[in-house]
Each structure stands twice: as C-alpha cells, then as structure tokens.
XYZ file of C-alpha atoms in Angstrom:
593
model
C 17.309 81.936 92.554
C 17.311 81.398 88.825
C 14.046 79.436 89.092
C 12.463 82.355 90.853
C 13.494 84.759 88.100
C 12.116 82.417 85.459
C 8.812 82.220 87.289
C 8.628 86.012 87.557
C 9.299 86.376 83.827
C 6.540 83.896 83.025
C 4.122 85.731 85.272
C 4.959 89.036 83.576
C 4.587 87.434 80.127
C 1.172 85.954 80.832
C 0.090 89.126 82.576
C 0.947 91.161 79.492
C -0.898 88.682 77.275
C -3.886 88.871 79.555
C -3.893 92.689 79.409
C -3.542 92.540 75.609
C -6.481 90.156 75.172
C -8.627 92.175 77.574
C -7.843 95.282 75.504
C -8.698 93.502 72.278
C -11.939 92.193 73.753
C -13.022 95.589 75.042
C -12.090 97.227 71.706
C -14.110 94.675 69.765
C -17.117 95.276 72.016
C -16.865 99.021 71.437
C -16.451 98.607 67.686
C -19.328 96.141 67.426
C -21.551 98.330 69.532
C -20.728 101.285 67.350
C -21.248 99.205 64.219
C -24.628 97.877 65.231
C -25.668 101.270 66.549
C -24.966 102.671 63.070
C -26.331 99.858 60.953
C -29.638 99.536 62.714
C -30.559 103.240 62.584
C -33.643 102.657 60.408
C -36.546 105.092 60.678
C -40.025 105.417 59.228
C -41.213 109.010 58.958
C -43.695 111.339 57.303
C -42.846 114.317 55.102
C -44.027 116.893 55.802
C -44.385 115.956 59.435
C -46.056 119.187 60.489
C -48.271 121.770 58.866
C -51.383 123.889 59.085
C -54.241 123.508 56.597
C -57.654 125.093 56.164
C -60.920 123.203 56.114
C -61.755 121.318 52.889
C -58.133 121.592 51.735
C -56.398 118.542 50.292
C -52.740 118.066 51.196
C -50.230 115.309 50.487
C -48.083 113.471 53.008
C -45.262 111.169 51.941
C -44.381 108.011 53.870
C -40.602 107.468 53.836
C -37.973 105.061 55.113
C -34.471 106.121 56.115
C -31.843 103.376 56.355
C -28.571 104.848 55.177
C -26.301 101.986 56.224
C -28.048 98.675 55.557
C -30.138 97.437 52.675
C -33.805 96.667 53.330
C -36.136 94.638 51.119
C -39.533 94.599 52.844
C -41.713 97.012 54.782
C -45.163 97.034 56.318
C -46.999 99.722 58.227
C -50.411 100.443 59.724
C -50.947 104.211 59.797
C -53.761 105.713 61.842
C -55.335 109.175 61.710
C -58.226 110.917 63.512
C -61.249 110.216 61.351
C -63.203 113.064 62.969
C -61.034 115.782 61.395
C -59.277 114.006 58.488
C -60.163 111.653 55.669
C -58.097 110.038 52.911
C -58.941 111.319 49.451
C -56.577 108.891 47.687
C -53.241 107.108 47.929
C -50.528 107.070 45.252
C -47.728 104.585 44.532
C -45.995 107.004 42.156
C -42.180 107.057 42.571
C -42.349 104.394 45.295
C -39.240 102.277 45.922
C -41.539 99.277 46.381
C -41.452 97.037 43.302
C -43.828 94.307 44.437
C -46.887 94.949 46.566
C -47.869 92.032 48.806
C -51.191 93.779 49.161
C -52.313 96.898 47.340
C -52.290 99.959 49.614
C -55.689 100.368 51.247
C -57.426 102.792 53.577
C -60.612 103.126 55.617
C -62.082 106.519 56.447
C -64.680 104.950 58.682
C -61.980 103.344 60.876
C -59.208 105.867 60.277
C -56.284 103.853 58.932
C -54.007 103.324 55.928
C -52.311 99.977 55.353
C -49.250 99.232 53.213
C -47.107 96.145 52.687
C -44.544 95.657 49.942
C -41.199 94.300 48.804
C -38.161 96.010 47.315
C -36.456 93.600 44.918
C -32.709 92.916 45.020
C -30.432 94.611 45.816
C -32.992 96.265 48.090
C -32.889 99.897 49.153
C -30.281 101.884 51.034
C -30.684 105.617 51.502
C -31.966 108.489 53.558
C -35.315 109.128 51.868
C -36.951 106.164 50.186
C -40.557 106.999 49.340
C -43.022 104.232 50.148
C -46.404 105.863 49.558
C -48.152 109.217 49.175
C -51.343 109.826 51.165
C -53.650 112.617 50.016
C -55.620 113.837 53.055
C -58.687 116.079 53.000
C -59.450 118.353 55.964
C -62.955 117.700 57.298
C -63.050 120.138 60.192
C -60.815 122.141 62.508
C -58.696 120.377 65.075
C -55.380 118.710 65.853
C -54.518 115.649 63.730
C -51.875 113.196 64.923
C -50.891 110.821 62.125
C -49.183 107.803 63.701
C -47.422 104.563 62.836
C -49.482 102.117 64.946
C -47.671 99.037 63.679
C -44.614 98.800 61.454
C -41.624 96.691 60.448
C -38.660 97.065 58.098
C -36.844 93.865 57.148
C -33.178 93.690 56.198
C -32.053 92.239 52.891
C -29.954 89.645 54.750
C -31.785 86.462 53.806
C -33.142 86.072 57.348
C -35.799 88.793 57.433
C -34.255 90.671 60.366
C -36.396 93.557 61.554
C -34.039 96.568 61.525
C -36.620 99.261 62.360
C -35.330 101.418 65.226
C -37.590 104.473 65.346
C -40.904 105.918 64.176
C -41.396 109.642 63.586
C -45.034 110.616 63.609
C -46.702 113.723 62.163
C -48.882 116.479 63.589
C -51.137 118.719 61.541
C -53.209 121.672 62.657
C -56.450 122.012 60.787
C -58.859 124.921 60.446
C -58.614 128.420 61.969
C -55.990 129.492 64.517
C -58.629 130.261 67.176
C -60.054 126.770 67.006
C -56.604 125.202 67.083
C -55.484 127.136 70.109
C -58.472 125.812 72.055
C -57.676 122.209 71.120
C -53.952 122.225 71.907
C -53.125 119.755 74.625
C -51.693 121.354 77.718
C -48.052 120.431 78.223
C -46.727 118.486 81.135
C -44.467 120.131 83.662
C -41.836 120.545 80.931
C -42.256 120.395 77.178
C -41.392 117.643 74.812
C -39.519 118.765 71.681
C -41.596 121.381 69.785
C -43.109 120.778 66.353
C -41.182 122.828 63.761
C -42.045 123.492 60.136
C -40.900 125.792 57.333
C -42.784 127.265 54.402
C -39.591 128.068 52.486
C -37.812 124.729 53.118
C -40.656 122.292 53.960
C -38.960 118.936 53.301
C -35.830 118.193 55.356
C -34.549 115.774 52.724
C -34.837 118.200 49.778
C -32.448 120.917 48.665
C -33.487 124.526 48.109
C -31.825 127.372 46.194
C -32.683 129.893 48.932
C -30.237 131.219 51.506
C -33.012 132.752 53.597
C -35.303 130.456 55.563
C -38.493 131.059 57.533
C -39.349 128.808 60.479
C -42.532 128.385 62.469
C -43.338 126.272 65.462
C -46.413 125.600 67.571
C -46.627 126.528 71.227
C -49.220 126.976 73.939
C -50.110 130.149 75.823
C -48.062 129.275 78.907
C -44.744 129.414 77.014
C -42.611 132.219 78.379
C -39.287 131.841 76.561
C -37.881 130.342 73.400
C -34.277 129.315 72.787
C -33.139 129.276 69.132
C -29.877 128.167 67.566
C -28.897 127.494 63.929
C -25.758 125.510 63.146
C -24.545 122.572 61.084
C -24.729 119.947 63.829
C -27.726 117.674 63.998
C -28.343 117.506 67.758
C -26.929 120.674 69.297
C -28.573 121.803 72.522
C -29.864 125.305 71.931
C -29.059 126.211 75.531
C -31.009 128.369 77.940
C -30.547 131.761 76.314
C -33.990 133.172 75.546
C -34.795 135.190 72.413
C -38.214 136.049 73.777
C -41.645 134.557 73.254
C -41.732 134.071 69.491
C -43.286 131.465 67.227
C -41.385 132.297 64.026
C -37.833 132.941 63.051
C -36.016 134.008 59.872
C -32.384 133.271 59.192
C -30.726 134.892 56.158
C -27.466 134.859 54.196
C -26.733 131.238 54.951
C -23.789 129.496 53.367
C -24.508 126.476 51.210
C -24.745 123.170 53.031
C -26.874 121.191 55.471
C -28.109 123.171 58.475
C -30.161 122.510 61.568
C -32.511 124.646 63.598
C -32.575 123.800 67.330
C -35.439 125.099 69.482
C -36.360 124.732 73.155
C -39.445 126.091 74.912
C -39.745 127.152 78.555
C -42.756 127.564 80.798
C -43.107 128.007 84.520
C -41.784 124.470 85.056
C -38.569 125.075 83.120
C -36.998 124.294 79.757
C -38.344 121.427 77.681
C -36.582 119.062 75.311
C -34.875 120.496 72.210
C -36.489 120.138 68.813
C -34.352 119.854 65.674
C -35.185 120.677 62.056
C -32.870 119.935 59.142
C -32.780 122.105 56.035
C -30.500 122.087 53.005
C -29.243 125.118 51.074
C -27.626 125.015 47.640
C -27.461 128.297 45.724
C -24.590 127.423 43.395
C -25.163 126.012 39.921
C -23.434 122.865 38.701
C -19.837 123.119 37.535
C -17.641 121.607 34.841
C -20.488 121.037 32.381
C -19.208 119.196 29.312
C -20.979 118.294 26.091
C -19.272 115.677 23.952
C -20.126 114.115 20.612
C -19.624 110.351 20.802
C -17.486 108.632 18.142
C -18.746 110.517 15.110
C -16.922 109.505 11.940
C -19.633 110.065 9.328
C -20.358 113.779 9.109
C -23.421 113.131 6.930
C -25.143 110.964 9.574
C -28.075 112.990 10.998
C -28.318 110.732 14.066
C -25.730 112.104 16.475
C -24.972 110.757 19.972
C -24.013 113.116 22.772
C -22.860 112.524 26.326
C -23.101 115.075 29.121
C -21.250 115.432 32.389
C -21.335 117.969 35.208
C -20.527 118.190 38.895
C -22.484 119.452 41.864
C -20.971 118.944 45.285
C -24.073 119.501 47.415
C -27.502 118.606 46.080
C -26.199 116.701 43.051
C -27.234 116.812 39.385
C -30.920 116.099 38.841
C -31.239 116.167 35.034
C -30.046 117.754 31.799
C -32.368 119.885 29.663
C -31.555 119.634 25.952
C -32.350 122.180 23.240
C -31.656 121.724 19.538
C -31.534 124.983 17.565
C -33.319 126.823 20.375
C -36.203 124.347 20.734
C -36.501 122.247 23.900
C -36.354 118.602 22.890
C -36.323 116.575 26.111
C -34.913 116.159 29.617
C -32.192 113.566 30.168
C -31.688 111.779 33.493
C -28.369 112.371 35.184
C -27.847 108.642 35.542
C -27.922 108.017 31.794
C -26.571 111.419 30.637
C -26.744 110.310 27.000
C -28.791 111.796 24.198
C -29.297 111.031 20.526
C -30.382 113.758 18.124
C -32.454 112.008 15.490
C -32.804 112.876 11.787
C -31.577 116.431 11.855
C -31.780 118.490 8.686
C -28.781 119.387 6.575
C -26.597 122.268 7.665
C -25.365 123.894 10.874
C -26.967 123.205 14.253
C -26.548 124.217 17.905
C -27.137 121.944 20.896
C -27.676 123.743 24.202
C -27.540 121.728 27.426
C -28.660 122.962 30.830
C -27.441 120.977 33.855
C -30.021 121.346 36.657
C -29.227 120.334 40.226
C -31.712 119.061 42.798
C -32.174 122.560 44.197
C -33.161 123.960 40.808
C -29.885 125.785 40.072
C -28.556 125.374 36.566
C -25.544 125.902 34.353
C -25.832 126.128 30.560
C -23.460 125.587 27.661
C -23.679 125.072 23.885
C -21.658 123.582 21.045
C -22.018 123.846 17.284
C -22.087 120.911 14.897
C -22.961 120.310 11.268
C -24.779 117.664 9.256
C -23.072 117.539 5.896
C -24.898 116.622 2.706
C -24.192 113.683 0.437
C -23.326 114.297 -3.181
C -26.482 114.630 -5.246
C -27.227 111.766 -7.665
C -25.882 112.134 -11.210
C -28.335 111.351 -14.026
C -26.290 109.916 -16.908
C -28.844 108.775 -19.431
C -32.403 109.568 -20.460
C -34.275 110.488 -23.650
C -34.632 114.230 -23.860
C -37.520 114.041 -26.361
C -40.133 111.279 -26.228
C -43.725 110.777 -27.366
C -46.750 110.153 -25.241
C -46.581 106.479 -26.303
C -42.978 106.046 -25.092
C -41.743 104.865 -21.686
C -39.241 107.176 -19.992
C -36.133 105.410 -18.650
C -33.638 107.264 -16.433
C -30.213 105.925 -15.390
C -27.598 107.391 -13.090
C -25.094 107.072 -10.251
C -25.358 107.761 -6.509
C -24.243 106.433 -3.096
C -24.002 102.652 -2.915
C -26.898 100.665 -1.446
C -29.098 103.676 -0.862
C -32.569 104.827 -1.804
C -32.765 107.234 -4.718
C -35.879 109.334 -5.224
C -36.411 110.558 -8.815
C -39.278 112.897 -9.546
C -40.720 114.590 -12.614
C -42.601 117.865 -12.422
C -44.579 119.445 -15.233
C -45.292 123.124 -15.792
C -48.533 122.803 -13.847
C -46.716 121.645 -10.694
C -47.859 117.988 -10.856
C -45.188 115.593 -9.522
C -44.519 111.951 -10.330
C -42.176 110.233 -7.821
C -40.223 107.019 -8.221
C -38.054 105.463 -5.479
C -35.457 102.833 -6.380
C -32.472 101.205 -4.669
C -28.969 101.774 -5.944
C -26.713 98.728 -6.201
C -23.337 98.154 -4.587
C -21.677 100.333 -7.198
C -24.196 103.136 -6.688
C -25.917 102.613 -10.063
C -29.672 103.043 -10.359
C -32.278 102.801 -13.112
C -35.809 104.197 -13.064
C -38.594 103.184 -15.453
C -41.467 105.632 -15.248
C -44.498 103.394 -15.346
C -47.101 106.045 -16.080
C -47.429 107.334 -19.653
C -46.635 111.005 -19.678
C -48.924 113.639 -21.099
C -47.669 116.080 -23.673
C -45.549 118.856 -22.202
C -42.166 119.747 -20.705
C -40.969 118.059 -17.494
C -38.133 118.762 -15.026
C -36.207 115.741 -13.699
C -34.554 115.880 -10.235
C -33.098 113.238 -7.921
C -31.961 112.942 -4.290
C -30.507 110.115 -2.218
C -31.113 108.902 1.362
C -28.939 106.222 2.973
C -30.035 103.694 5.581
C -28.500 105.915 8.276
C -30.732 108.804 7.265
C -27.993 110.795 5.543
C -29.323 112.608 2.496
C -28.350 114.880 -0.357
C -29.876 117.999 -1.737
C -31.886 117.630 -4.975
C -29.847 117.486 -8.164
C -29.969 120.263 -10.755
C -33.063 120.009 -12.972
C -32.899 118.372 -16.410
C -35.597 118.832 -19.066
C -37.490 116.214 -21.035
C -40.016 117.100 -23.758
C -43.029 114.846 -24.381
C -44.731 115.174 -27.820
C -47.565 113.514 -29.696
C -46.601 110.736 -32.175
C -46.086 111.930 -35.885
C -49.193 110.248 -37.387
C -51.265 111.505 -34.551
C -49.906 114.976 -35.129
C -50.693 114.786 -38.917
C -54.200 113.566 -38.189
C -54.628 116.236 -35.602
C -53.342 118.879 -38.026
C -55.681 117.622 -40.768
C -58.632 117.684 -38.474
C -57.606 121.098 -37.317
C -57.241 122.367 -40.929
C -60.638 120.996 -41.973
C -62.287 122.461 -38.930
C -60.721 125.834 -39.734
C -61.854 125.599 -43.393
C -65.370 124.702 -42.338
C -65.452 127.597 -39.926
C -64.159 130.017 -42.576
C -66.702 128.729 -45.129
C -69.460 129.192 -42.630
C -68.321 132.719 -41.917
C -68.154 133.511 -45.652
C -71.654 132.105 -46.187
C -72.978 134.217 -43.351
C -71.191 137.257 -44.809
C -72.725 136.634 -48.284
C -76.175 136.268 -46.770
C -75.709 139.499 -44.860
C -74.563 141.293 -48.011
C -77.547 139.951 -50.001
C -79.903 140.926 -47.246
C -78.402 144.392 -47.023
C -78.575 144.747 -50.793
C -82.193 143.672 -50.729
C -83.011 146.180 -48.007
C -81.127 148.955 -49.803
C -82.799 148.109 -53.112
C -86.178 148.106 -51.462
C -85.441 151.433 -49.854
C -84.184 152.839 -53.157
C -87.388 151.708 -54.841
C -89.388 153.488 -52.201
C -87.113 156.499 -52.478
C -87.421 156.509 -56.261
C -91.174 156.293 -56.018
C -91.236 159.169 -53.586
C -88.868 161.061 -55.848
C -91.275 160.457 -58.757
C -94.133 161.856 -56.722
C -92.023 164.805 -55.699
C -90.860 165.340 -59.282
C -94.484 165.360 -60.479
C -95.491 167.831 -57.802
C -92.549 170.025 -58.713
C -93.456 169.911 -62.413
C -97.002 170.916 -61.602
C -95.845 173.678 -59.271
C -93.322 175.053 -61.761
C -95.825 174.788 -64.629
C -98.270 176.848 -62.611
C -95.493 179.272 -61.815
C -94.472 179.467 -65.477
C -98.080 179.917 -66.461
C -98.555 182.792 -64.045
C -95.277 184.354 -65.129
C -96.420 183.986 -68.778
C -99.687 185.729 -67.917
C -97.756 188.540 -66.341
C -95.512 188.752 -69.392
C -98.577 188.901 -71.742
C -100.101 191.649 -69.672
C -96.877 193.658 -69.898
C -96.685 193.132 -73.661
C -100.277 194.289 -74.085
C -99.532 197.360 -72.110
C -96.550 198.035 -74.300
C -98.471 197.501 -77.558
C -101.292 199.712 -76.446
C -98.812 202.235 -75.268
C -100.180 202.033 -71.845
C -98.042 202.755 -68.809
C -97.705 200.230 -66.029
C -99.347 201.555 -62.928
C -98.254 200.970 -59.409
C -101.309 198.875 -58.794
C -100.406 196.693 -61.750
C -96.861 196.207 -60.405
C -98.175 195.478 -56.949
C -100.639 192.930 -58.257
C -97.958 191.218 -60.332
C -95.594 190.970 -57.358
C -98.362 189.600 -55.083
C -99.240 186.900 -57.607
C -95.554 186.034 -58.025
C -95.058 185.757 -54.200
C -98.142 183.542 -53.904
C -96.852 181.220 -56.626
C -93.367 181.050 -55.034
C -94.877 180.278 -51.585
C -96.871 177.426 -53.089
C -93.744 175.981 -54.719
C -91.730 176.375 -51.489
C -94.405 174.647 -49.381
C -94.721 171.805 -51.840
C -90.951 171.219 -51.983
C -90.659 171.379 -48.144
C -93.528 168.926 -47.701
C -92.027 166.391 -50.119
C -88.552 166.661 -48.562
C -89.962 166.088 -45.038
C -91.894 163.036 -46.192
C -88.767 161.520 -47.808
C -86.669 162.262 -44.711
C -89.284 160.658 -42.431
C -89.337 157.478 -44.461
C -85.542 157.275 -44.518
C -85.426 157.659 -40.729
C -88.124 155.027 -40.329
C -86.052 152.588 -42.365
C -82.868 153.600 -40.383
C -81.023 154.908 -43.403
C -80.512 158.313 -41.824
C -79.302 158.113 -38.194
C-alpha cells in the first residue's frame, strides 16, 4: 500500500515537472518568435512615395532604410523606373548614412535603373529613417510611374552579414495632366489593394510639422463608389465599412500633438478593398526648459566665453540652437554639441540670445546679459618730455605681466607711429622709438592685450615736445635774419628807385609846366600891355577933351566902352586858351585825375 502511494507521488511529481518544462518551452518559443518578428522588421522605402508632377518638372525622391531594432552596416539596391515617362537628372549622396561606397551611385536613363551599394561603418545604423540616397527625377511626359526596388539587401552588423531585409515599399507618381492620368490608371481587380495616399501639408511620414490641420489626397478610379476614412493614433486600424461618400481628399483640423494615422478603404461594385495607412506627425508646441549657461568663467576680462545650452522637446526633439550676439545672428549650433564659444568680444556689456528650434520648426527664445571687463591701462612711468630731432625717444612703464603692450605716438597732423613690445613677468616694458621724430608736439598713449585676448582701453595721453638742436636753431635764426635783412634792403632799394623816378617825372612835369607858365606869362604881359595902352589912349583923349573944354559926347563914351570890351575879350580868350593848354598837358601826364 505504501509502495503504491510512493509511486503515485512520483508520477505526480514528474507530471508537474513535465507540465512546467512544456510551459517554459512554449513561452520561449513565443518570446523568440516575438523577438525575431521585432528585430527583423527592416524596410526599404521611398519618401515621398506618392505624388503628382507636371511635365518637365524636376522632383526629388529619397531612398530610406528603416530598421529600428537592429543595427545594419551594408545595403545594396537596384531601383527601376519607367524610362518612357521619367529620367534621372542627378543623384545626391548628401546627408547619406553611408560612409563608404563600394561603388559610386550610378544610373542609366536608357535602361531605366539606379544602382547603389555602400557600407555604414561601426557601430552601423539603427533608426526609422536612415537616408541612403536622393534621386532627382525629371518628368518627360504624362503617365503613371512606378518606382520599384527590383533587387535589394540589408545586412546586419552581426559579423556574419545576415540579410535582415523584410519588406520593400515602392513608390507611385502621377505625371502630367489629370485627364491623361485618368486614362492611364490601371483598372482594379475585383477588390482594391490599399490606396495610394499623399499629403501636401505633411508630405513626409517621418518628419514633424507645426500644423494641426492636415490635407490628404488619394488616387482612385472611376468605378469607386464609396470611401471609408478614419484618423486615429494607431498604425493599422481598419477604417471599417462606414462610407463618407465618393471623395478623393480629406481635411482634418484641430489635431492634438503627436503621431497620427489616416486609414482609408475604397469600395467598388465588388466590395471593400484593403486599407491604406498614412502616418503624419504634429508638433505645435515650442521647446521647454531652455537654459543658457556660461561655462567656468573666472576671468571677467577674457573675451572668449564658452556657453552651453539645453532644452527639452518631448515630441519632435530639438533640432538646433540659433545664437545671436548683441542682436546679430552668429551661427546655428547642433543640438548634439549644444556648446558655443563667443570669440574676441569687445569691451563692455553684451547680450546673448538663444533660440531653441525643434524638428517641426517651433522655437523658444531666451537671453542673458554678460560683460567683458577691461584690463587696467598701462602706466607710463618715464620718458623725456622735451627732446630734439637728433634724440631717441625711450618710454618705460608698467602693465599686465607677459602681455603685449602697444605704444603709439600721434602728432598734430594725425600721423601715428606704433610700437608693440612684450612686458616681462613683472609687467614692466620699455619702448625705444626707432624712427627719428620730426619737430612738433606728440601725444603718447598705450594699451595692453593679453594672450587670451583680454585688453585695456588706451591710457590717458601724455605730451612730448620735439625741437631742433640749439646750434641748428642759431644757424637757422641767423639765416632767417640775413634773409629778412636782404629782403628789407631790396625793398628799400626799390622804394628809393621809385622815389627818384617819381621825382624825375615830377621835375620833368614842373619844367614843362614852368615853360608853359612862361609862355602864358608872356601872353598875359602882351595882352595887359595892349589893354594898358588902349586905356592910356582913352585917358589921353579924355584929357584933351578937358583941356580944350570940350564935352564928352555919347558917341565918344560908346566908342571908349566898345574898345575897352574888345580889349577885355582878347585878354579873357588868351587867358582861357593858356589855362586849357596847361590843363590838357597835366591830364596827359596823369598829374590831374
């Protein structure tokens, strides 16, 4: 009986162990299946994957890899396109995750393919949107263009070269006018495959946009009768069988921030087709908790100042920091580094303004003040305040230790002579002005700059007077005196000559005047003698009349007066003639003007 109970206990024990191990085995299978199903979800895709473009337009299509759970280190792909309607204008490796190209990307428009093959160096790439290549297509003519991955592989960074590619997402582009496109659309089967969806407002599913209103479009044929639309935050929701009518566009507004999905199904006479899904990302909030910090600054005179920035953005993430110094944009700083050095700022107060920009374009801005203090200006202790043009000017002083001291002299004309010397460990400096200075008054100033770039303001000006040597001055004065004497003597000689000349001219004129006066005097004597003679005759006639006791008749009086008037007229005419002649000669010789 006891043996039987022992046997039953053993059977129960082993049965329980068996059940336990079966459970563990099944659990491990489920976990491993889940693990491998997650790890190997590696996709090659195009972005944008749909679109409509006019003839002769050039548009860009990015080739991407998505492997969010396992690192990859090599990729190759043969991409084909319809050469009748499309051609490759160029390809670009800009911003590619590929570090080493096994073969340079190539393309053939005659055969309609693009080929790429490259390696991503350790630690490889892990992420949702690793850009491999950009293809710039040009539209040749209207039609439907299916851009396909004909051959492709993505190798894991596991040391064994395991191909982890699980899916390929191709692209479809509609080229030319709508009328042409509608004629070239392929008729659907009994039920539709998932429709092709695109958005003008949120074109790239992997990018973030600062818009809470989104416009969708999708392509459909004429036999579509109903469309089912649903927007939610689940990636593969079935939009159901509720029709919103026959529409080919849809706008959804006032969305909350986050990752959203549009789900669309089309129905024709044969029923509902497969659901299509389109991801879009909304981030309308700016970054938060922006901080600007000055890093370990102990020397307030150092014009090279290090800053570090930090900010948070829960959705799209920080893209970069824009930096302004005193209102002027200096540069953009990557979020990964988030460090910035302001170089060689001027003395005084400054403002640094930092704008944190997220990947959707939202931003938050903040500023802090800081100051660059000045060093003490150099002190000039010793120099000669008065020197000659033959002397050498020597200037001594004190400043910051082991720094460069600039000493300059400026004359009244604005000319500057600069000398740069190094101060010693005690801050002492000595300047010997090599050039001989010209005569004049000079201002002496000095400033200091350290090896860190810290500097002082110029010192207060000091005056130095430069004169000619004494002997040179005496010689110069002598020469100056003699030259003045010679000039004065010359002027005196010229003055004497002028006086002599004037005297000569005056004497000559006086001689002429005297001669004319002599002629005039003679004429006057003659005229007055004639007048006296006539008057005497008249007097004799009157006396005779008186002696003879004859009375003077009226005729006699009239005759006497007529003769007297004739004589006076002759005298007057003679005097007037002589005066006019003298006056004319004086005017001719410019003595009467």
